[in-house]
Amino acid sequence: MIDTTIDVINKLGLHARASGKLIEVTTKFSASIQIGKGDKLVDAKNIMSLLMLGAGKGITLRLVIDGADEDKALEEIQMLFAAKFYEAE
């Protein structure tokens, strides 16, 4: 199990388009992937749950991944956040 944090660095935060891109990544993996603030974690494969987080720029989110492909899932999620969800700034 991986329990780490990730920073939201894109200008608009985890808005609809960014959440959609995150869903594209998370649904590729069989591992359980949860994201949230502190103890309030939501399913990172559910777009409504992601949108309800209200995660704006500058927020640090907790990321909990558990499963056979957890390392690869973490790598791809970190790449997506680091690339600012491939949005023009």
PDB file of C-alpha atoms in Angstrom:
ATOM      1  CA  MET A   1       0.000   0.000   0.000  1.00  0.00           C
ATOM      2  CA  ILE A   2       1.211   3.497  -0.881  1.00  0.00           C
ATOM      3  CA  ASP A   3       0.165   6.460   1.269  1.00  0.00           C
ATOM      4  CA  THR A   4       1.666   9.735   0.033  1.00  0.00           C
ATOM      5  CA  THR A   5       0.801  13.311  -0.845  1.00  0.00           C
ATOM      6  CA  ILE A   6       0.605  15.194  -4.118  1.00  0.00           C
ATOM      7  CA  ASP A   7       0.393  18.933  -4.752  1.00  0.00           C
ATOM      8  CA  VAL A   8      -2.134  20.547  -7.079  1.00  0.00           C
ATOM      9  CA  ILE A   9      -0.028  22.956  -9.150  1.00  0.00           C
ATOM     10  CA  ASN A  10      -2.158  23.664 -12.211  1.00  0.00           C
ATOM     11  CA  LYS A  11      -3.857  27.055 -12.400  1.00  0.00           C
ATOM     12  CA  LEU A  12      -7.473  25.873 -12.180  1.00  0.00           C
ATOM     13  CA  GLY A  13      -7.020  23.036  -9.700  1.00  0.00           C
ATOM     14  CA  LEU A  14      -8.935  19.780  -9.937  1.00  0.00           C
ATOM     15  CA  HIS A  15     -11.754  21.147 -12.124  1.00  0.00           C
ATOM     16  CA  ALA A  16     -13.906  19.118 -14.550  1.00  0.00           C
ATOM     17  CA  ARG A  17     -11.382  18.701 -17.382  1.00  0.00           C
ATOM     18  CA  ALA A  18      -8.501  17.910 -15.021  1.00  0.00           C
ATOM     19  CA  SER A  19     -10.692  15.454 -13.102  1.00  0.00           C
ATOM     20  CA  GLY A  20     -11.612  13.778 -16.397  1.00  0.00           C
ATOM     21  CA  LYS A  21      -7.939  13.351 -17.256  1.00  0.00           C
ATOM     22  CA  LEU A  22      -7.271  11.919 -13.806  1.00  0.00           C
ATOM     23  CA  ILE A  23     -10.131   9.439 -14.308  1.00  0.00           C
ATOM     24  CA  GLU A  24      -8.575   8.350 -17.626  1.00  0.00           C
ATOM     25  CA  VAL A  25      -5.422   7.435 -15.714  1.00  0.00           C
ATOM     26  CA  THR A  26      -6.928   5.914 -12.558  1.00  0.00           C
ATOM     27  CA  THR A  27      -9.443   3.657 -14.338  1.00  0.00           C
ATOM     28  CA  LYS A  28      -6.621   1.891 -16.202  1.00  0.00           C
ATOM     29  CA  PHE A  29      -5.470   0.282 -12.964  1.00  0.00           C
ATOM     30  CA  SER A  30      -6.977  -2.495 -10.850  1.00  0.00           C
ATOM     31  CA  ALA A  31      -5.559  -0.986  -7.649  1.00  0.00           C
ATOM     32  CA  SER A  32      -7.835   0.882  -5.269  1.00  0.00           C
ATOM     33  CA  ILE A  33      -7.005   4.580  -5.616  1.00  0.00           C
ATOM     34  CA  GLN A  34      -8.256   7.140  -3.123  1.00  0.00           C
ATOM     35  CA  ILE A  35      -7.494  10.838  -2.976  1.00  0.00           C
ATOM     36  CA  GLY A  36      -8.518  13.584  -0.612  1.00  0.00           C
ATOM     37  CA  LYS A  37      -7.732  15.973   2.185  1.00  0.00           C
ATOM     38  CA  GLY A  38      -6.496  14.323   5.378  1.00  0.00           C
ATOM     39  CA  ASP A  39      -8.884  11.584   6.440  1.00  0.00           C
ATOM     40  CA  LYS A  40     -11.597  12.620   3.937  1.00  0.00           C
ATOM     41  CA  LEU A  41     -10.679  10.329   1.049  1.00  0.00           C
ATOM     42  CA  VAL A  42     -12.777   9.693  -2.056  1.00  0.00           C
ATOM     43  CA  ASP A  43     -12.633   7.184  -4.897  1.00  0.00           C
ATOM     44  CA  ALA A  44     -10.235   8.606  -7.510  1.00  0.00           C
ATOM     45  CA  LYS A  45     -12.102   6.650 -10.180  1.00  0.00           C
ATOM     46  CA  ASN A  46     -15.353   8.567  -9.595  1.00  0.00           C
ATOM     47  CA  ILE A  47     -15.602  11.985 -11.275  1.00  0.00           C
ATOM     48  CA  MET A  48     -18.350  13.312  -9.012  1.00  0.00           C
ATOM     49  CA  SER A  49     -16.286  12.478  -5.938  1.00  0.00           C
ATOM     50  CA  LEU A  50     -13.268  14.264  -7.407  1.00  0.00           C
ATOM     51  CA  LEU A  51     -15.277  17.381  -8.229  1.00  0.00           C
ATOM     52  CA  MET A  52     -16.734  17.474  -4.701  1.00  0.00           C
ATOM     53  CA  LEU A  53     -13.209  17.730  -3.244  1.00  0.00           C
ATOM     54  CA  GLY A  54     -12.938  21.342  -4.363  1.00  0.00           C
ATOM     55  CA  ALA A  55      -9.172  21.010  -4.710  1.00  0.00           C
ATOM     56  CA  GLY A  56      -7.773  24.303  -5.966  1.00  0.00           C
ATOM     57  CA  LYS A  57      -4.239  25.299  -6.865  1.00  0.00           C
ATOM     58  CA  GLY A  58      -1.845  25.054  -3.942  1.00  0.00           C
ATOM     59  CA  ILE A  59      -3.730  22.285  -2.126  1.00  0.00           C
ATOM     60  CA  THR A  60      -1.825  19.205  -0.994  1.00  0.00           C
ATOM     61  CA  LEU A  61      -3.858  16.050  -1.423  1.00  0.00           C
ATOM     62  CA  ARG A  62      -3.369  12.676   0.216  1.00  0.00           C
ATOM     63  CA  LEU A  63      -3.119   9.772  -2.209  1.00  0.00           C
ATOM     64  CA  VAL A  64      -3.678   6.176  -1.061  1.00  0.00           C
ATOM     65  CA  ILE A  65      -3.147   3.386  -3.588  1.00  0.00           C
ATOM     66  CA  ASP A  66      -3.471  -0.311  -2.815  1.00  0.00           C
ATOM     67  CA  GLY A  67      -3.140  -3.143  -5.299  1.00  0.00           C
ATOM     68  CA  ALA A  68      -0.880  -5.145  -7.580  1.00  0.00           C
ATOM     69  CA  ASP A  69      -0.243  -2.231  -9.977  1.00  0.00           C
ATOM     70  CA  GLU A  70       0.037   0.496  -7.308  1.00  0.00           C
ATOM     71  CA  ASP A  71       3.577   1.562  -8.265  1.00  0.00           C
ATOM     72  CA  LYS A  72       2.686   2.131 -11.912  1.00  0.00           C
ATOM     73  CA  ALA A  73      -0.514   3.925 -10.915  1.00  0.00           C
ATOM     74  CA  LEU A  74       1.426   6.277  -8.623  1.00  0.00           C
ATOM     75  CA  GLU A  75       3.959   6.997 -11.359  1.00  0.00           C
ATOM     76  CA  GLU A  76       1.300   7.917 -13.921  1.00  0.00           C
ATOM     77  CA  ILE A  77      -0.702  10.052 -11.471  1.00  0.00           C
ATOM     78  CA  GLN A  78       2.435  11.940 -10.442  1.00  0.00           C
ATOM     79  CA  MET A  79       3.317  12.540 -14.107  1.00  0.00           C
ATOM     80  CA  LEU A  80      -0.170  13.908 -14.797  1.00  0.00           C
ATOM     81  CA  PHE A  81      -0.043  16.330 -11.853  1.00  0.00           C
ATOM     82  CA  ALA A  82       3.541  17.405 -12.717  1.00  0.00           C
ATOM     83  CA  ALA A  83       2.448  18.120 -16.307  1.00  0.00           C
ATOM     84  CA  LYS A  84      -0.355  20.322 -14.917  1.00  0.00           C
ATOM     85  CA  PHE A  85      -2.906  18.037 -16.597  1.00  0.00           C
ATOM     86  CA  TYR A  86      -1.478  19.144 -19.989  1.00  0.00           C
ATOM     87  CA  GLU A  87      -3.321  22.449 -19.782  1.00  0.00           C
ATOM     88  CA  ALA A  88      -2.059  25.678 -21.313  1.00  0.00           C
ATOM     89  CA  GLU A  89      -1.207  28.153 -18.584  1.00  0.00           C
TER      90      GLU A  89
END
